[in-house]
Amino acid sequence: MASRSDTPAFARFLRALGRPCLRGIDAVGGTALFMLAGLAQIFSSVKIFPRTLQQLYVIGYKSLFVIVLIGIFCGMVLGLQGYYTLVQFGSVGMLGSAVSLTLIRELGPVLTAIMLTGRAGSSMAAEIGVMRITDQIDALDVMDINSLGYLVSPRLLAALLSFPLLTAVFDVIGIIGGYLTGVLMLGINEGAYFYRIASSVTMNDVAGGFIKAVVFGLLVATVCCRQGYYTHRRRDSVGPEAVGNATTSAVVISCVLILAADYVLTSFLL
């Protein structure tokens, strides 16, 4: 009798444990299929390019000021912290290497992706979510217009182009910020600063940073578009509240995936 009474409790435990696991697997698989379907639509029609140019303006150009602003202050902070760390070991001349490698390998791609998630990713999720709850996506399907190709694919392509370009801008501006702090404010030799950058940064470092930027762009665009596209299927809310929750989920999930993917990619690229 004791074993029979224990069985239902154990079964409830397994159900409670398995339900979120199955939902997680379903979400991962659904996101992967959504990404593949969106990428496949990129090559379906030349009409995608005008919409891609519009998204390049929204994702790339309109985010440029924020990237420059964050990049300059990030570089200045790195220069300041790096100086007072290296001076304890008598290696102040290595400041250029420390600033440039930190930016190019890690902080440039990661911070750029996180800033673009807040600036452009939230906009993707909200815009597509509003279109979903107002039946505009259903109207596209009724008119025999592929909604993925019309809404998602241009954003995916624009993100794949914008993220690496803005990462490069962030890296350059950050190195200039380190120069302002280390050379102009703290008096490090200018030649030593740039010599260390030229001697320590390799093409593998630059390529690794761009690979991360491309992967982050694909993740952010996929997650944000998917959250907006399936706003009507949310269990926690409906209508305008669902759009807000979808936007919040898109930003949080994207940031978590950026950091997780950064660890995985760093493990392979080192």
Short mmCIF file of C-alpha atoms in Angstrom, two decimals:
data_model
loop_
_atom_site.label_atom_id
_atom_site.label_comp_id
_atom_site.label_asym_id
_atom_site.label_seq_id
_atom_site.Cartn_x
_atom_site.Cartn_y
_atom_site.Cartn_z
CA MET A 1 0.00 0.00 0.00
CA ALA A 2 2.87 2.37 0.71
CA SER A 3 4.27 1.98 -2.76
CA ARG A 4 0.87 2.74 -4.29
CA SER A 5 0.53 5.93 -2.27
CA ASP A 6 4.03 7.01 -3.28
CA THR A 7 3.43 6.48 -6.99
CA PRO A 8 0.97 9.35 -7.62
CA ALA A 9 3.24 11.79 -5.79
CA PHE A 10 6.22 10.69 -7.82
CA ALA A 11 4.20 10.93 -11.02
CA ARG A 12 3.16 14.48 -10.10
CA PHE A 13 6.80 15.30 -9.48
CA LEU A 14 7.78 13.97 -12.90
CA ARG A 15 4.99 15.93 -14.57
CA ALA A 16 6.02 19.12 -12.77
CA LEU A 17 9.61 18.55 -13.81
CA GLY A 18 8.89 17.47 -17.36
CA ARG A 19 6.40 20.18 -18.31
CA PRO A 20 8.89 23.11 -18.27
CA CYS A 21 11.53 20.93 -19.92
CA LEU A 22 9.19 20.07 -22.77
CA ARG A 23 8.19 23.72 -23.12
CA GLY A 24 11.86 24.67 -23.28
CA ILE A 25 12.57 22.08 -25.95
CA ASP A 26 9.52 23.23 -27.89
CA ALA A 27 10.67 26.86 -27.67
CA VAL A 28 14.20 26.04 -28.84
CA GLY A 29 12.95 23.93 -31.73
CA GLY A 30 10.31 26.48 -32.71
CA THR A 31 12.87 29.29 -32.65
CA ALA A 32 15.29 27.30 -34.83
CA LEU A 33 12.57 26.51 -37.39
CA PHE A 34 11.42 30.14 -37.34
CA MET A 35 14.98 31.31 -38.02
CA LEU A 36 15.47 28.84 -40.87
CA ALA A 37 12.15 29.83 -42.45
CA GLY A 38 13.06 33.51 -42.23
CA LEU A 39 16.51 32.94 -43.72
CA ALA A 40 15.04 30.88 -46.56
CA GLN A 41 12.74 33.76 -47.51
CA ILE A 42 15.73 36.08 -47.95
CA PHE A 43 16.47 34.45 -51.31
CA SER A 44 12.86 34.18 -52.42
CA SER A 45 12.44 37.59 -54.05
CA VAL A 46 14.38 40.70 -55.00
CA LYS A 47 11.57 42.76 -53.44
CA ILE A 48 13.16 42.10 -50.07
CA PHE A 49 15.98 44.58 -50.68
CA PRO A 50 13.97 47.85 -50.42
CA ARG A 51 12.55 46.66 -47.09
CA THR A 52 16.03 45.59 -46.00
CA LEU A 53 17.37 49.08 -46.72
CA GLN A 54 14.60 50.52 -44.57
CA GLN A 55 15.52 48.16 -41.73
CA LEU A 56 19.21 49.01 -42.14
CA TYR A 57 18.25 52.61 -41.49
CA VAL A 58 16.17 51.68 -38.44
CA ILE A 59 18.54 49.12 -36.91
CA GLY A 60 21.87 50.52 -38.05
CA TYR A 61 21.85 54.24 -38.71
CA LYS A 62 19.42 55.22 -35.97
CA SER A 63 21.49 53.25 -33.43
CA LEU A 64 24.80 54.80 -34.48
CA PHE A 65 24.74 57.67 -31.96
CA VAL A 66 24.07 55.32 -29.04
CA ILE A 67 26.88 53.00 -30.13
CA VAL A 68 29.34 55.88 -30.46
CA LEU A 69 28.33 57.30 -27.07
CA ILE A 70 28.63 53.97 -25.26
CA GLY A 71 31.83 53.12 -27.12
CA ILE A 72 33.67 56.30 -26.16
CA PHE A 73 32.80 55.99 -22.47
CA CYS A 74 33.55 52.27 -22.41
CA GLY A 75 36.99 52.91 -23.90
CA MET A 76 37.66 55.71 -21.44
CA VAL A 77 36.72 53.50 -18.49
CA LEU A 78 38.91 50.69 -19.79
CA GLY A 79 41.80 53.11 -20.19
CA LEU A 80 41.36 54.43 -16.67
CA GLN A 81 40.94 51.06 -14.97
CA GLY A 82 43.66 49.47 -17.09
CA TYR A 83 46.15 52.20 -16.24
CA TYR A 84 45.73 51.90 -12.48
CA THR A 85 45.92 48.11 -12.72
CA LEU A 86 48.99 47.95 -14.97
CA VAL A 87 50.89 50.66 -13.10
CA GLN A 88 51.09 48.31 -10.12
CA PHE A 89 53.13 45.88 -12.22
CA GLY A 90 55.16 48.48 -14.12
CA SER A 91 53.45 47.55 -17.40
CA VAL A 92 51.69 50.77 -18.30
CA GLY A 93 53.02 50.48 -21.84
CA MET A 94 50.69 47.50 -22.36
CA LEU A 95 47.58 49.66 -21.99
CA GLY A 96 47.00 49.77 -25.75
CA SER A 97 46.98 45.98 -25.92
CA ALA A 98 44.65 45.65 -22.94
CA VAL A 99 42.12 48.15 -24.25
CA SER A 100 42.10 46.97 -27.86
CA LEU A 101 41.95 43.23 -27.17
CA THR A 102 39.25 43.62 -24.53
CA LEU A 103 37.12 45.64 -26.91
CA ILE A 104 37.69 43.60 -30.06
CA ARG A 105 37.39 40.16 -28.48
CA GLU A 106 34.64 40.69 -25.92
CA LEU A 107 33.14 44.03 -24.99
CA GLY A 108 32.67 45.32 -28.53
CA PRO A 109 30.43 42.53 -29.85
CA VAL A 110 28.64 41.94 -26.53
CA LEU A 111 27.85 45.54 -25.61
CA THR A 112 26.90 46.41 -29.18
CA ALA A 113 24.49 43.47 -29.30
CA ILE A 114 22.95 44.33 -25.92
CA MET A 115 22.50 47.99 -26.85
CA LEU A 116 20.95 47.05 -30.19
CA THR A 117 18.64 44.63 -28.40
CA GLY A 118 17.30 47.46 -26.27
CA ARG A 119 17.27 49.98 -29.10
CA ALA A 120 16.16 47.97 -32.14
CA GLY A 121 15.16 44.52 -30.88
CA SER A 122 12.43 45.87 -28.64
CA SER A 123 11.13 47.89 -31.58
CA MET A 124 10.97 44.76 -33.75
CA ALA A 125 9.00 42.81 -31.15
CA ALA A 126 6.59 45.66 -30.44
CA GLU A 127 5.96 46.56 -34.08
CA ILE A 128 5.31 42.99 -35.20
CA GLY A 129 3.29 42.32 -32.05
CA VAL A 130 0.98 45.25 -32.78
CA MET A 131 0.56 44.03 -36.34
CA ARG A 132 -0.39 40.60 -34.98
CA ILE A 133 -3.05 41.75 -32.52
CA THR A 134 -4.56 44.13 -35.08
CA ASP A 135 -4.85 41.29 -37.65
CA GLN A 136 -2.47 42.94 -40.13
CA ILE A 137 -0.39 39.76 -40.39
CA ASP A 138 -3.54 37.75 -41.09
CA ALA A 139 -4.38 40.28 -43.80
CA LEU A 140 -0.98 39.66 -45.42
CA ASP A 141 -1.67 35.93 -45.45
CA VAL A 142 -5.11 36.50 -46.96
CA MET A 143 -3.51 38.55 -49.74
CA ASP A 144 -1.11 35.64 -50.39
CA ILE A 145 1.88 37.64 -49.14
CA ASN A 146 4.33 35.57 -47.13
CA SER A 147 4.35 37.30 -43.76
CA LEU A 148 7.72 35.84 -42.80
CA GLY A 149 9.30 37.08 -46.01
CA TYR A 150 7.66 40.48 -45.68
CA LEU A 151 8.28 41.15 -41.97
CA VAL A 152 10.98 38.86 -40.63
CA SER A 153 13.47 38.24 -43.45
CA PRO A 154 14.34 41.95 -44.04
CA ARG A 155 15.00 42.36 -40.33
CA LEU A 156 17.17 39.25 -40.22
CA LEU A 157 19.24 40.40 -43.19
CA ALA A 158 19.53 43.94 -41.83
CA ALA A 159 20.65 42.62 -38.45
CA LEU A 160 23.27 40.37 -40.07
CA LEU A 161 24.70 43.44 -41.81
CA SER A 162 24.26 46.03 -39.06
CA PHE A 163 25.66 44.18 -36.06
CA PRO A 164 29.20 43.62 -37.48
CA LEU A 165 29.39 47.17 -38.87
CA LEU A 166 28.29 48.75 -35.59
CA THR A 167 30.64 46.45 -33.68
CA ALA A 168 33.53 47.77 -35.78
CA VAL A 169 32.45 51.33 -35.01
CA PHE A 170 32.24 50.51 -31.30
CA ASP A 171 35.74 49.01 -31.32
CA VAL A 172 37.31 51.98 -33.08
CA ILE A 173 35.55 54.55 -30.90
CA GLY A 174 36.43 52.56 -27.78
CA ILE A 175 40.13 52.53 -28.73
CA ILE A 176 39.94 56.30 -29.23
CA GLY A 177 38.34 56.57 -25.77
CA GLY A 178 41.23 54.62 -24.29
CA TYR A 179 43.61 56.98 -26.08
CA LEU A 180 41.87 60.02 -24.58
CA THR A 181 42.21 58.64 -21.06
CA GLY A 182 45.57 56.92 -21.27
CA VAL A 183 47.53 59.32 -23.47
CA LEU A 184 45.92 62.72 -23.10
CA MET A 185 44.85 62.53 -19.45
CA LEU A 186 47.35 60.15 -17.81
CA GLY A 187 50.39 60.87 -19.97
CA ILE A 188 51.19 57.49 -21.52
CA ASN A 189 53.44 57.68 -24.57
CA GLU A 190 51.31 57.97 -27.70
CA GLY A 191 53.64 55.86 -29.82
CA ALA A 192 53.72 53.07 -27.26
CA TYR A 193 49.91 53.02 -27.09
CA PHE A 194 49.39 52.56 -30.82
CA TYR A 195 52.43 50.29 -31.22
CA ARG A 196 50.99 47.86 -28.67
CA ILE A 197 47.68 47.87 -30.51
CA ALA A 198 49.34 47.12 -33.86
CA SER A 199 51.58 44.40 -32.42
CA SER A 200 48.98 42.58 -30.32
CA VAL A 201 45.79 42.65 -32.41
CA THR A 202 45.69 39.97 -35.11
CA MET A 203 43.22 39.16 -37.85
CA ASN A 204 42.02 36.19 -35.81
CA ASP A 205 40.94 38.59 -33.06
CA VAL A 206 39.08 40.81 -35.52
CA ALA A 207 37.48 37.84 -37.29
CA GLY A 208 36.41 36.35 -33.96
CA GLY A 209 34.72 39.61 -32.99
CA PHE A 210 32.86 39.74 -36.31
CA ILE A 211 31.77 36.11 -36.01
CA LYS A 212 30.31 36.90 -32.60
CA ALA A 213 28.55 39.97 -33.99
CA VAL A 214 26.95 37.96 -36.81
CA VAL A 215 25.75 35.25 -34.41
CA PHE A 216 24.41 37.84 -31.96
CA GLY A 217 22.60 39.65 -34.75
CA LEU A 218 20.96 36.44 -35.91
CA LEU A 219 19.91 35.53 -32.36
CA VAL A 220 18.53 38.95 -31.50
CA ALA A 221 16.57 39.38 -34.72
CA THR A 222 15.15 35.85 -34.54
CA VAL A 223 14.09 36.03 -30.90
CA CYS A 224 12.61 39.54 -31.12
CA CYS A 225 10.72 38.85 -34.34
CA ARG A 226 9.41 35.54 -33.05
CA GLN A 227 8.19 37.05 -29.79
CA GLY A 228 6.26 39.67 -31.72
CA TYR A 229 5.04 37.25 -34.39
CA TYR A 230 3.48 34.87 -31.85
CA THR A 231 2.17 37.50 -29.46
CA HIS A 232 -1.36 36.12 -29.85
CA ARG A 233 -0.26 32.74 -28.46
CA ARG A 234 0.99 34.02 -25.13
CA ARG A 235 -0.51 32.35 -22.07
CA ASP A 236 0.07 35.21 -19.65
CA SER A 237 -1.83 38.03 -21.38
CA VAL A 238 -3.77 39.18 -24.42
CA GLY A 239 -4.08 42.35 -26.49
CA PRO A 240 -1.85 45.36 -25.76
CA GLU A 241 -0.62 43.78 -22.54
CA ALA A 242 0.62 40.81 -24.56
CA VAL A 243 2.62 43.17 -26.78
CA GLY A 244 4.31 44.67 -23.75
CA ASN A 245 5.08 41.26 -22.27
CA ALA A 246 6.36 40.00 -25.62
CA THR A 247 8.68 42.99 -25.91
CA THR A 248 9.99 42.46 -22.39
CA SER A 249 10.51 38.75 -23.02
CA ALA A 250 12.30 39.49 -26.29
CA VAL A 251 14.82 41.80 -24.62
CA VAL A 252 15.45 39.51 -21.63
CA ILE A 253 15.78 36.32 -23.68
CA SER A 254 18.03 38.04 -26.23
CA CYS A 255 20.39 39.37 -23.55
CA VAL A 256 20.63 35.96 -21.89
CA LEU A 257 21.31 34.25 -25.23
CA ILE A 258 23.95 36.85 -26.10
CA LEU A 259 25.91 36.10 -22.94
CA ALA A 260 25.48 32.34 -23.29
CA ALA A 261 26.49 32.38 -26.95
CA ASP A 262 29.46 34.59 -26.09
CA TYR A 263 30.77 31.95 -23.70
CA VAL A 264 30.30 29.15 -26.22
CA LEU A 265 31.91 31.08 -29.08
CA THR A 266 34.80 32.22 -26.92
CA SER A 267 35.47 28.58 -25.98
CA PHE A 268 35.77 27.66 -29.67
CA LEU A 269 37.65 30.76 -30.81
CA LEU A 270 40.38 30.80 -28.17
#
